[in-house]
PDB file of C-alpha atoms in Angstrom:
ATOM      1  CA  MET G   1      -4.516 -14.491 -17.466  1.00  0.00           C
ATOM      2  CA  GLU G   2      -5.468 -11.056 -16.183  1.00  0.00           C
ATOM      3  CA  PRO G   3      -5.610 -10.687 -12.372  1.00  0.00           C
ATOM      4  CA  SER G   4      -9.081 -10.583 -10.960  1.00  0.00           C
ATOM      5  CA  VAL G   5     -10.734  -7.755  -9.072  1.00  0.00           C
ATOM      6  CA  ALA G   6     -10.510  -9.848  -5.920  1.00  0.00           C
ATOM      7  CA  LYS G   7      -6.714  -9.981  -6.244  1.00  0.00           C
ATOM      8  CA  ALA G   8      -6.555  -6.224  -6.702  1.00  0.00           C
ATOM      9  CA  LYS G   9      -8.555  -5.764  -3.521  1.00  0.00           C
ATOM     10  CA  THR G  10      -6.267  -8.124  -1.610  1.00  0.00           C
ATOM     11  CA  LYS G  11      -3.215  -6.084  -2.602  1.00  0.00           C
ATOM     12  CA  ARG G  12      -4.639  -2.861  -1.197  1.00  0.00           C
ATOM     13  CA  HIS G  13      -6.060  -4.678   1.821  1.00  0.00           C
ATOM     14  CA  PHE G  14      -2.529  -5.685   2.821  1.00  0.00           C
ATOM     15  CA  GLN G  15      -1.212  -2.177   2.394  1.00  0.00           C
ATOM     16  CA  ALA G  16      -4.007  -0.549   4.376  1.00  0.00           C
ATOM     17  CA  ASN G  17      -3.543  -2.879   7.333  1.00  0.00           C
ATOM     18  CA  ALA G  18       0.258  -3.151   7.380  1.00  0.00           C
ATOM     19  CA  PHE G  19       0.719  -0.332   9.874  1.00  0.00           C
ATOM     20  CA  LEU G  20       1.098  -1.029  13.579  1.00  0.00           C
ATOM     21  CA  LEU G  21      -0.412   2.342  14.502  1.00  0.00           C
ATOM     22  CA  PRO G  22      -4.247   2.335  14.436  1.00  0.00           C
ATOM     23  CA  THR G  23      -4.510   4.388  11.255  1.00  0.00           C
ATOM     24  CA  LEU G  24      -6.987   4.279   8.394  1.00  0.00           C
ATOM     25  CA  LEU G  25      -6.454   5.574   4.888  1.00  0.00           C
ATOM     26  CA  VAL G  26      -9.463   6.381   2.777  1.00  0.00           C
ATOM     27  CA  VAL G  27      -8.770   7.328  -0.828  1.00  0.00           C
ATOM     28  CA  GLY G  28     -11.220   9.104  -3.202  1.00  0.00           C
ATOM     29  CA  MET G  29     -10.595   9.854  -6.960  1.00  0.00           C
ATOM     30  CA  GLY G  30     -11.677  12.520  -9.868  1.00  0.00           C
ATOM     31  CA  GLY G  31     -13.522  15.013  -7.619  1.00  0.00           C
ATOM     32  CA  GLY G  32     -13.422  12.779  -4.454  1.00  0.00           C
ATOM     33  CA  MET G  33     -10.580  12.859  -1.692  1.00  0.00           C
ATOM     34  CA  PHE G  34      -7.997  10.957   0.377  1.00  0.00           C
ATOM     35  CA  ALA G  35      -8.447  10.854   4.127  1.00  0.00           C
ATOM     36  CA  GLY G  36      -5.952   9.585   6.683  1.00  0.00           C
ATOM     37  CA  PHE G  37      -6.806   9.701  10.346  1.00  0.00           C
ATOM     38  CA  GLN G  38      -5.750   8.378  13.723  1.00  0.00           C
ATOM     39  CA  VAL G  39      -8.451   6.173  15.132  1.00  0.00           C
ATOM     40  CA  ALA G  40     -10.000   7.684  18.235  1.00  0.00           C
ATOM     41  CA  GLN G  41     -12.622   5.110  19.065  1.00  0.00           C
ATOM     42  CA  MET G  42     -13.495   1.428  18.827  1.00  0.00           C
ATOM     43  CA  LEU G  43     -17.046   1.635  17.561  1.00  0.00           C
ATOM     44  CA  LYS G  44     -19.603  -0.369  15.665  1.00  0.00           C
ATOM     45  CA  PRO G  45     -21.083   1.327  12.586  1.00  0.00           C
ATOM     46  CA  ASP G  46     -24.744   2.173  12.311  1.00  0.00           C
ATOM     47  CA  ALA G  47     -26.809  -0.983  12.032  1.00  0.00           C
ATOM     48  CA  TYR G  48     -28.542   0.522   9.008  1.00  0.00           C
ATOM     49  CA  GLN G  49     -26.518   0.326   5.805  1.00  0.00           C
ATOM     50  CA  PHE G  50     -28.146   1.986   2.781  1.00  0.00           C
ATOM     51  CA  VAL G  51     -28.211  -0.388  -0.169  1.00  0.00           C
ATOM     52  CA  ALA G  52     -29.067   0.629  -3.725  1.00  0.00           C
ATOM     53  CA  GLY G  53     -27.947  -0.008  -7.300  1.00  0.00           C
ATOM     54  CA  LEU G  54     -25.214   2.399  -8.441  1.00  0.00           C
ATOM     55  CA  ASP G  55     -27.348   3.543 -11.381  1.00  0.00           C
ATOM     56  CA  ASP G  56     -30.604   3.912  -9.464  1.00  0.00           C
ATOM     57  CA  TYR G  57     -29.855   7.558  -8.711  1.00  0.00           C
ATOM     58  CA  ALA G  58     -27.719   8.387 -11.750  1.00  0.00           C
ATOM     59  CA  PRO G  59     -28.731  11.327 -13.996  1.00  0.00           C
ATOM     60  CA  ASN G  60     -29.961  10.919 -17.544  1.00  0.00           C
ATOM     61  CA  VAL G  61     -26.888  12.509 -19.123  1.00  0.00           C
ATOM     62  CA  GLU G  62     -28.137  12.349 -22.694  1.00  0.00           C
ATOM     63  CA  ALA G  63     -31.417  14.084 -21.776  1.00  0.00           C
ATOM     64  CA  VAL G  64     -29.546  16.782 -19.832  1.00  0.00           C
ATOM     65  CA  LEU G  65     -27.151  17.459 -22.731  1.00  0.00           C
ATOM     66  CA  ALA G  66     -30.078  17.646 -25.144  1.00  0.00           C
ATOM     67  CA  LYS G  67     -31.809  20.163 -22.871  1.00  0.00           C
ATOM     68  CA  ALA G  68     -28.614  22.234 -22.661  1.00  0.00           C
ATOM     69  CA  ALA G  69     -28.179  22.163 -26.439  1.00  0.00           C
ATOM     70  CA  LYS G  70     -31.784  23.322 -26.915  1.00  0.00           C
ATOM     71  CA  ALA G  71     -31.264  26.229 -24.506  1.00  0.00           C
ATOM     72  CA  GLU G  72     -28.025  27.175 -26.261  1.00  0.00           C
ATOM     73  CA  LYS G  73     -29.677  27.177 -29.673  1.00  0.00           C
ATOM     74  CA  ALA G  74     -32.525  29.322 -28.356  1.00  0.00           C
ATOM     75  CA  GLY G  75     -30.107  31.752 -26.669  1.00  0.00           C
ATOM     76  CA  THR G  76     -31.560  31.033 -23.230  1.00  0.00           C
ATOM     77  CA  PRO G  77     -29.032  31.480 -20.346  1.00  0.00           C
ATOM     78  CA  PHE G  78     -28.170  28.138 -18.833  1.00  0.00           C
ATOM     79  CA  ASP G  79     -28.996  29.327 -15.310  1.00  0.00           C
ATOM     80  CA  LYS G  80     -32.560  29.938 -16.541  1.00  0.00           C
ATOM     81  CA  ALA G  81     -32.884  26.732 -18.552  1.00  0.00           C
ATOM     82  CA  LEU G  82     -31.263  24.174 -16.254  1.00  0.00           C
ATOM     83  CA  THR G  83     -31.672  23.155 -12.631  1.00  0.00           C
ATOM     84  CA  VAL G  84     -28.780  22.892 -10.182  1.00  0.00           C
ATOM     85  CA  ASP G  85     -28.173  19.180 -10.831  1.00  0.00           C
ATOM     86  CA  GLU G  86     -28.593  19.568 -14.597  1.00  0.00           C
ATOM     87  CA  ILE G  87     -26.052  22.410 -14.978  1.00  0.00           C
ATOM     88  CA  ILE G  88     -23.470  20.396 -13.034  1.00  0.00           C
ATOM     89  CA  VAL G  89     -24.106  17.222 -15.073  1.00  0.00           C
ATOM     90  CA  ALA G  90     -23.962  19.140 -18.344  1.00  0.00           C
ATOM     91  CA  SER G  91     -20.709  20.898 -17.438  1.00  0.00           C
ATOM     92  CA  PHE G  92     -18.942  17.704 -16.404  1.00  0.00           C
ATOM     93  CA  ALA G  93     -20.302  15.771 -19.412  1.00  0.00           C
ATOM     94  CA  ARG G  94     -19.031  18.419 -21.832  1.00  0.00           C
ATOM     95  CA  PHE G  95     -15.626  18.337 -20.117  1.00  0.00           C
ATOM     96  CA  ASP G  96     -15.444  14.554 -20.392  1.00  0.00           C
ATOM     97  CA  GLN G  97     -16.322  14.776 -24.098  1.00  0.00           C
ATOM     98  CA  SER G  98     -13.395  17.087 -24.835  1.00  0.00           C
ATOM     99  CA  GLU G  99     -10.793  15.580 -27.163  1.00  0.00           C
ATOM    100  CA  ASN G 100      -8.016  16.642 -24.785  1.00  0.00           C
ATOM    101  CA  CYS G 101      -8.403  17.818 -21.170  1.00  0.00           C
ATOM    102  CA  TRP G 102      -6.797  17.535 -17.770  1.00  0.00           C
ATOM    103  CA  SER G 103      -7.342  18.373 -14.110  1.00  0.00           C
ATOM    104  CA  ILE G 104      -5.346  18.920 -10.939  1.00  0.00           C
ATOM    105  CA  GLY G 105      -6.567  18.771  -7.341  1.00  0.00           C
ATOM    106  CA  VAL G 106      -5.173  19.635  -3.913  1.00  0.00           C
ATOM    107  CA  GLY G 107      -6.800  19.299  -0.477  1.00  0.00           C
ATOM    108  CA  PHE G 108      -6.707  17.667   2.939  1.00  0.00           C
ATOM    109  CA  THR G 109      -8.739  15.698   5.451  1.00  0.00           C
ATOM    110  CA  GLN G 110      -8.511  16.136   9.199  1.00  0.00           C
ATOM    111  CA  ALA G 111      -9.374  13.621  11.889  1.00  0.00           C
ATOM    112  CA  ALA G 112      -8.232  13.494  15.492  1.00  0.00           C
ATOM    113  CA  MET G 113      -4.581  14.642  15.464  1.00  0.00           C
ATOM    114  CA  VAL G 114      -3.769  13.613  11.883  1.00  0.00           C
ATOM    115  CA  ARG G 115      -3.950  15.837   8.793  1.00  0.00           C
ATOM    116  CA  GLN G 116      -3.773  13.939   5.489  1.00  0.00           C
ATOM    117  CA  GLY G 117      -2.608  15.802   2.372  1.00  0.00           C
ATOM    118  CA  ILE G 118      -4.313  15.092  -0.946  1.00  0.00           C
ATOM    119  CA  GLN G 119      -3.067  15.409  -4.525  1.00  0.00           C
ATOM    120  CA  THR G 120      -4.906  14.329  -7.671  1.00  0.00           C
ATOM    121  CA  ARG G 121      -4.297  14.671 -11.390  1.00  0.00           C
ATOM    122  CA  SER G 122      -6.024  13.379 -14.509  1.00  0.00           C
ATOM    123  CA  VAL G 123      -5.295  13.561 -18.254  1.00  0.00           C
ATOM    124  CA  LYS G 124      -7.337  12.659 -21.303  1.00  0.00           C
ATOM    125  CA  MET G 125      -5.720  12.705 -24.739  1.00  0.00           C
ATOM    126  CA  GLY G 126      -7.920  11.155 -27.400  1.00  0.00           C
ATOM    127  CA  GLU G 127      -8.899   7.699 -26.187  1.00  0.00           C
ATOM    128  CA  ARG G 128      -6.155   7.425 -23.556  1.00  0.00           C
ATOM    129  CA  PHE G 129      -6.876   8.247 -19.921  1.00  0.00           C
ATOM    130  CA  PHE G 130      -4.563   8.760 -16.926  1.00  0.00           C
ATOM    131  CA  GLU G 131      -5.208   9.376 -13.273  1.00  0.00           C
ATOM    132  CA  GLU G 132      -2.832   9.960 -10.328  1.00  0.00           C
ATOM    133  CA  SER G 133      -3.727  10.073  -6.637  1.00  0.00           C
ATOM    134  CA  ASN G 134      -1.298  10.774  -3.820  1.00  0.00           C
ATOM    135  CA  ALA G 135      -1.828  11.018  -0.080  1.00  0.00           C
ATOM    136  CA  SER G 136       0.684  11.873   2.617  1.00  0.00           C
ATOM    137  CA  SER G 137       0.748  12.362   6.393  1.00  0.00           C
ATOM    138  CA  SER G 138       3.098  11.725   9.295  1.00  0.00           C
ATOM    139  CA  LEU G 139       1.836   8.159   9.385  1.00  0.00           C
ATOM    140  CA  ILE G 140       1.285   7.002   5.830  1.00  0.00           C
ATOM    141  CA  ASN G 141       2.049   7.663   2.154  1.00  0.00           C
ATOM    142  CA  ILE G 142       0.132   6.452  -0.884  1.00  0.00           C
ATOM    143  CA  HIS G 143       1.111   7.005  -4.547  1.00  0.00           C
ATOM    144  CA  ASP G 144      -1.239   5.509  -7.162  1.00  0.00           C
ATOM    145  CA  ARG G 145      -1.451   5.789 -10.927  1.00  0.00           C
ATOM    146  CA  MET G 146      -4.131   4.377 -13.203  1.00  0.00           C
ATOM    147  CA  PHE G 147      -4.281   4.139 -17.012  1.00  0.00           C
ATOM    148  CA  ARG G 148      -7.170   3.288 -19.284  1.00  0.00           C
ATOM    149  CA  GLU G 149      -6.834   2.499 -22.976  1.00  0.00           C
ATOM    150  CA  GLY G 150      -9.391   0.578 -24.994  1.00  0.00           C
ATOM    151  CA  ASP G 151     -11.198  -2.008 -22.884  1.00  0.00           C
ATOM    152  CA  VAL G 152      -8.440  -2.274 -20.275  1.00  0.00           C
ATOM    153  CA  THR G 153      -7.544  -0.399 -17.103  1.00  0.00           C
ATOM    154  CA  THR G 154      -4.106  -0.819 -15.539  1.00  0.00           C
ATOM    155  CA  THR G 155      -3.242   0.214 -11.980  1.00  0.00           C
ATOM    156  CA  TYR G 156       0.068   0.886 -10.239  1.00  0.00           C
ATOM    157  CA  TRP G 157      -0.621   1.223  -6.495  1.00  0.00           C
ATOM    158  CA  GLY G 158       2.143   1.762  -3.960  1.00  0.00           C
ATOM    159  CA  GLU G 159       3.620   3.749  -1.090  1.00  0.00           C
ATOM    160  CA  ARG G 160       6.293   5.829  -2.888  1.00  0.00           C
ATOM    161  CA  ASP G 161       6.471   7.954  -6.004  1.00  0.00           C
ATOM    162  CA  ASP G 162       8.550   5.380  -7.884  1.00  0.00           C
ATOM    163  CA  TYR G 163       5.400   4.312  -9.744  1.00  0.00           C
ATOM    164  CA  GLU G 164       7.315   2.187 -12.264  1.00  0.00           C
ATOM    165  CA  ASN G 165       8.313  -0.148  -9.417  1.00  0.00           C
ATOM    166  CA  HIS G 166       4.738  -0.675  -8.188  1.00  0.00           C
ATOM    167  CA  THR G 167       2.945  -3.928  -8.843  1.00  0.00           C
ATOM    168  CA  LYS G 168       1.047  -3.794 -12.151  1.00  0.00           C
ATOM    169  CA  LYS G 169      -2.583  -4.903 -12.095  1.00  0.00           C
ATOM    170  CA  THR G 170      -4.642  -5.159 -15.307  1.00  0.00           C
ATOM    171  CA  MET G 171      -8.393  -5.625 -15.543  1.00  0.00           C
ATOM    172  CA  SER G 172     -11.314  -4.784 -17.818  1.00  0.00           C
ATOM    173  CA  ASN G 173     -12.949  -1.371 -17.568  1.00  0.00           C
ATOM    174  CA  ASP G 174     -16.089  -3.061 -16.277  1.00  0.00           C
ATOM    175  CA  GLU G 175     -14.151  -4.831 -13.518  1.00  0.00           C
ATOM    176  CA  TYR G 176     -12.524  -1.571 -12.529  1.00  0.00           C
ATOM    177  CA  LYS G 177     -15.885   0.191 -12.408  1.00  0.00           C
ATOM    178  CA  THR G 178     -17.354  -2.555 -10.254  1.00  0.00           C
ATOM    179  CA  MET G 179     -14.441  -2.208  -7.881  1.00  0.00           C
ATOM    180  CA  MET G 180     -14.249   1.593  -7.825  1.00  0.00           C
ATOM    181  CA  GLY G 181     -17.768   2.798  -8.673  1.00  0.00           C
ATOM    182  CA  ARG G 182     -16.635   4.659 -11.778  1.00  0.00           C
ATOM    183  CA  ASN G 183     -14.228   4.419 -14.697  1.00  0.00           C
ATOM    184  CA  VAL G 184     -11.003   6.393 -15.101  1.00  0.00           C
ATOM    185  CA  ALA G 185     -12.707   8.189 -18.028  1.00  0.00           C
ATOM    186  CA  GLU G 186     -15.309   9.735 -15.716  1.00  0.00           C
ATOM    187  CA  SER G 187     -14.414  12.994 -13.942  1.00  0.00           C
ATOM    188  CA  LEU G 188     -17.192  13.050 -11.363  1.00  0.00           C
ATOM    189  CA  VAL G 189     -17.441  10.306  -8.729  1.00  0.00           C
ATOM    190  CA  TYR G 190     -20.601  11.745  -7.112  1.00  0.00           C
ATOM    191  CA  LEU G 191     -24.152  11.013  -8.255  1.00  0.00           C
ATOM    192  CA  VAL G 192     -25.823  14.351  -9.081  1.00  0.00           C
ATOM    193  CA  SER G 193     -29.460  14.060 -10.101  1.00  0.00           C
ATOM    194  CA  PRO G 194     -32.942  15.210  -8.982  1.00  0.00           C
ATOM    195  CA  ALA G 195     -33.028  12.162  -6.685  1.00  0.00           C
ATOM    196  CA  THR G 196     -29.788  13.074  -4.876  1.00  0.00           C
ATOM    197  CA  MET G 197     -30.245  16.766  -4.218  1.00  0.00           C
ATOM    198  CA  LEU G 198     -31.093  18.263  -0.803  1.00  0.00           C
ATOM    199  CA  SER G 199     -33.006  21.530  -0.480  1.00  0.00           C
ATOM    200  CA  GLY G 200     -33.271  23.938   2.448  1.00  0.00           C
ATOM    201  CA  THR G 201     -30.615  24.517   5.131  1.00  0.00           C
ATOM    202  CA  PRO G 202     -27.624  22.318   4.233  1.00  0.00           C
ATOM    203  CA  PRO G 203     -26.160  19.977   6.917  1.00  0.00           C
ATOM    204  CA  SER G 204     -22.692  21.003   5.762  1.00  0.00           C
ATOM    205  CA  GLY G 205     -23.253  24.651   6.758  1.00  0.00           C
ATOM    206  CA  ASP G 206     -22.339  25.722   3.219  1.00  0.00           C
ATOM    207  CA  GLY G 207     -24.639  27.565   0.810  1.00  0.00           C
ATOM    208  CA  GLU G 208     -28.057  26.203  -0.106  1.00  0.00           C
ATOM    209  CA  SER G 209     -28.314  24.477  -3.463  1.00  0.00           C
ATOM    210  CA  ALA G 210     -28.516  27.263  -6.064  1.00  0.00           C
ATOM    211  CA  ILE G 211     -27.001  28.707  -9.250  1.00  0.00           C
ATOM    212  CA  LYS G 212     -25.392  32.131  -8.824  1.00  0.00           C
ATOM    213  CA  GLU G 213     -23.655  34.513 -11.188  1.00  0.00           C
ATOM    214  CA  VAL G 214     -20.304  35.674  -9.802  1.00  0.00           C
ATOM    215  CA  ASP G 215     -17.791  37.759 -11.791  1.00  0.00           C
ATOM    216  CA  GLY G 216     -19.176  36.616 -15.120  1.00  0.00           C
ATOM    217  CA  GLN G 217     -19.235  32.921 -14.200  1.00  0.00           C
ATOM    218  CA  TYR G 218     -21.750  30.500 -12.730  1.00  0.00           C
ATOM    219  CA  VAL G 219     -21.018  29.335  -9.195  1.00  0.00           C
ATOM    220  CA  VAL G 220     -23.243  26.370  -8.356  1.00  0.00           C
ATOM    221  CA  GLU G 221     -23.838  25.164  -4.803  1.00  0.00           C
ATOM    222  CA  ALA G 222     -25.104  21.600  -4.453  1.00  0.00           C
ATOM    223  CA  GLU G 223     -25.880  19.826  -1.178  1.00  0.00           C
ATOM    224  CA  LEU G 224     -26.097  16.119  -1.895  1.00  0.00           C
ATOM    225  CA  ASN G 225     -28.146  13.557  -0.073  1.00  0.00           C
ATOM    226  CA  PRO G 226     -25.550  11.855   2.181  1.00  0.00           C
ATOM    227  CA  LYS G 227     -26.939   8.415   1.332  1.00  0.00           C
ATOM    228  CA  THR G 228     -27.706   8.519  -2.376  1.00  0.00           C
ATOM    229  CA  GLY G 229     -25.285  11.121  -3.706  1.00  0.00           C
ATOM    230  CA  VAL G 230     -22.194   9.185  -2.557  1.00  0.00           C
ATOM    231  CA  LEU G 231     -23.096   5.643  -3.604  1.00  0.00           C
ATOM    232  CA  ARG G 232     -20.319   5.374  -6.208  1.00  0.00           C
ATOM    233  CA  TYR G 233     -17.832   7.199  -4.007  1.00  0.00           C
ATOM    234  CA  GLN G 234     -18.487   4.731  -1.165  1.00  0.00           C
ATOM    235  CA  CYS G 235     -17.510   1.825  -3.435  1.00  0.00           C
ATOM    236  CA  GLN G 236     -14.216   3.521  -4.193  1.00  0.00           C
ATOM    237  CA  MET G 237     -13.490   4.300  -0.534  1.00  0.00           C
ATOM    238  CA  GLN G 238     -14.290   0.761   0.637  1.00  0.00           C
ATOM    239  CA  THR G 239     -12.121  -0.834  -2.095  1.00  0.00           C
ATOM    240  CA  ILE G 240      -9.063   1.336  -1.627  1.00  0.00           C
ATOM    241  CA  SER G 241      -8.954   1.009   2.139  1.00  0.00           C
ATOM    242  CA  SER G 242     -10.521  -2.455   2.555  1.00  0.00           C
ATOM    243  CA  LEU G 243     -13.135  -0.977   4.892  1.00  0.00           C
ATOM    244  CA  LYS G 244     -15.371  -3.382   6.774  1.00  0.00           C
ATOM    245  CA  TYR G 245     -18.425  -1.353   5.779  1.00  0.00           C
ATOM    246  CA  LYS G 246     -19.118   1.404   3.306  1.00  0.00           C
ATOM    247  CA  PRO G 247     -18.475   4.732   5.077  1.00  0.00           C
ATOM    248  CA  THR G 248     -21.504   6.619   6.328  1.00  0.00           C
ATOM    249  CA  PHE G 249     -21.748  10.308   5.464  1.00  0.00           C
ATOM    250  CA  ASP G 250     -22.980  13.188   7.577  1.00  0.00           C
ATOM    251  CA  TYR G 251     -22.898  15.533   4.596  1.00  0.00           C
ATOM    252  CA  CYS G 252     -21.419  16.116   1.158  1.00  0.00           C
ATOM    253  CA  HIS G 253     -21.406  19.585  -0.442  1.00  0.00           C
ATOM    254  CA  LEU G 254     -20.141  20.539  -3.909  1.00  0.00           C
ATOM    255  CA  THR G 255     -19.291  24.021  -5.173  1.00  0.00           C
ATOM    256  CA  VAL G 256     -18.842  24.041  -8.960  1.00  0.00           C
ATOM    257  CA  THR G 257     -17.542  26.998 -10.948  1.00  0.00           C
ATOM    258  CA  MET G 258     -18.023  27.178 -14.707  1.00  0.00           C
ATOM    259  CA  ASP G 259     -18.047  29.712 -17.509  1.00  0.00           C
ATOM    260  CA  LYS G 260     -21.362  30.847 -18.921  1.00  0.00           C
ATOM    261  CA  ASP G 261     -20.889  28.474 -21.857  1.00  0.00           C
ATOM    262  CA  LEU G 262     -20.678  25.595 -19.305  1.00  0.00           C
ATOM    263  CA  THR G 263     -16.902  25.233 -19.570  1.00  0.00           C
ATOM    264  CA  LEU G 264     -15.958  23.507 -16.301  1.00  0.00           C
ATOM    265  CA  ARG G 265     -13.377  25.423 -14.217  1.00  0.00           C
ATOM    266  CA  LYS G 266     -13.345  24.288 -10.595  1.00  0.00           C
ATOM    267  CA  LEU G 267     -14.897  21.887  -8.087  1.00  0.00           C
ATOM    268  CA  LYS G 268     -14.637  22.186  -4.309  1.00  0.00           C
ATOM    269  CA  SER G 269     -15.967  19.260  -2.296  1.00  0.00           C
ATOM    270  CA  HIS G 270     -16.604  19.470   1.467  1.00  0.00           C
ATOM    271  CA  GLU G 271     -17.612  16.335   3.281  1.00  0.00           C
ATOM    272  CA  LYS G 272     -17.749  14.555   6.615  1.00  0.00           C
ATOM    273  CA  TYR G 273     -18.113  10.824   7.154  1.00  0.00           C
ATOM    274  CA  PHE G 274     -17.445   7.898   9.477  1.00  0.00           C
ATOM    275  CA  ALA G 275     -15.400   4.909   8.287  1.00  0.00           C
ATOM    276  CA  THR G 276     -14.607   1.542   9.903  1.00  0.00           C
ATOM    277  CA  THR G 277     -11.550  -0.589   9.194  1.00  0.00           C
ATOM    278  CA  SER G 278     -11.703  -4.321   8.509  1.00  0.00           C
ATOM    279  CA  ALA G 279     -10.697  -4.757  12.185  1.00  0.00           C
ATOM    280  CA  GLY G 280     -13.819  -2.909  13.334  1.00  0.00           C
ATOM    281  CA  VAL G 281     -12.041   0.282  14.383  1.00  0.00           C
ATOM    282  CA  GLY G 282     -13.543   3.519  13.200  1.00  0.00           C
ATOM    283  CA  SER G 283     -13.440   7.307  13.363  1.00  0.00           C
ATOM    284  CA  SER G 284     -14.988  10.422  11.868  1.00  0.00           C
ATOM    285  CA  CYS G 285     -13.162  12.761   9.458  1.00  0.00           C
ATOM    286  CA  GLU G 286     -13.836  15.977   7.585  1.00  0.00           C
ATOM    287  CA  GLY G 287     -12.073  17.463   4.598  1.00  0.00           C
ATOM    288  CA  THR G 288     -12.065  19.443   1.378  1.00  0.00           C
ATOM    289  CA  LEU G 289     -10.576  18.980  -2.084  1.00  0.00           C
ATOM    290  CA  VAL G 290     -10.293  21.724  -4.709  1.00  0.00           C
ATOM    291  CA  THR G 291      -9.908  20.588  -8.330  1.00  0.00           C
ATOM    292  CA  GLU G 292      -9.159  22.784 -11.349  1.00  0.00           C
ATOM    293  CA  PHE G 293     -10.202  21.691 -14.853  1.00  0.00           C
ATOM    294  CA  HIS G 294      -8.510  22.598 -18.136  1.00  0.00           C
ATOM    295  CA  VAL G 295      -9.612  21.948 -21.726  1.00  0.00           C
ATOM    296  CA  GLY G 296      -6.715  21.124 -24.030  1.00  0.00           C
ATOM    297  CA  ALA G 297      -3.617  18.946 -23.719  1.00  0.00           C
ATOM    298  CA  PRO G 298      -1.303  19.686 -20.754  1.00  0.00           C
ATOM    299  CA  ASP G 299       2.216  21.009 -21.428  1.00  0.00           C
ATOM    300  CA  PHE G 300       3.692  17.808 -19.936  1.00  0.00           C
ATOM    301  CA  GLY G 301       1.835  15.598 -22.422  1.00  0.00           C
ATOM    302  CA  PHE G 302       0.376  12.186 -21.710  1.00  0.00           C
ATOM    303  CA  PRO G 303       2.177  10.612 -18.712  1.00  0.00           C
ATOM    304  CA  GLU G 304       3.952   7.313 -18.747  1.00  0.00           C
ATOM    305  CA  VAL G 305       4.138   5.051 -15.689  1.00  0.00           C
ATOM    306  CA  GLY G 306       7.400   6.569 -14.457  1.00  0.00           C
ATOM    307  CA  SER G 307       6.916  10.133 -15.724  1.00  0.00           C
ATOM    308  CA  LYS G 308       8.108  12.971 -13.473  1.00  0.00           C
ATOM    309  CA  LEU G 309       5.272  15.456 -13.542  1.00  0.00           C
ATOM    310  CA  PRO G 310       5.185  19.133 -12.430  1.00  0.00           C
ATOM    311  CA  ALA G 311       5.040  19.705  -8.679  1.00  0.00           C
ATOM    312  CA  TYR G 312       1.664  20.235  -7.092  1.00  0.00           C
ATOM    313  CA  PRO G 313       0.844  23.647  -5.625  1.00  0.00           C
ATOM    314  CA  GLU G 314       0.261  23.885  -1.904  1.00  0.00           C
ATOM    315  CA  SER G 315      -3.288  25.144  -2.470  1.00  0.00           C
ATOM    316  CA  LEU G 316      -5.746  25.869  -5.281  1.00  0.00           C
ATOM    317  CA  GLU G 317      -8.074  28.106  -3.289  1.00  0.00           C
TER     318      GLU G 317
END
């Protein structure tokens, strides 16, 4: 019998609370981020917790792709034919539809005196999907790998990079999505749609939502609603770290770079949020993650559980 989602949660719950120091690890995947921080306060979260269905604010991907195809056929530049949310959705959807593709991400999150390093990698080859997420700081280390093939997702979550020795958990893709907010086959954890965009001066202090042309590419700034744009991401964060509540965001800003044919090249996420452990201890943290996207199979091929992959760069900025 396959282990249930509840059992998978219990495994990570034990890991996240096994440290004597008051430390919280928050892990985000495929365009999200890891965050480790020393707890500075014993606080209760906001009484108001935003509740909504995960798909209530999701984009109509098929309609967006149809609109992009119509513009392409007519020879209309995508920055004239599509809105900010549509051009991001179309670019990520086309990337996910590639026969072979891969990504690599590097970043950090800072809170109090602790800086948490972030490393992410994904590979798609045909109908096989792989994802790796690592986090490291002076207080904690996390090394996770996930595989999806057919209707099944398999996870190997642990504290060291000997992934083959981690406990194997197998579940259906639907169970994994319920637990994490998205499937391994999806590259974007954020909800980007007309209902999740903010206009005007962004709380993040980054650029206002807009499509710009820079050095022959499109650079798209998108300030997301800190309640609706992160609904799927919050599920992932709460599951991985066994948080008492879903984290509350102050802001979430995306900067997406793509070629003029919508080929996805880079995503930089900048966000700030407050998270509370199962013990009721919480703190605020802020961080960034830069992810590069590549169409085609990687030189290292499709990873196995214990594969030794190329070293991550220190930065992708």
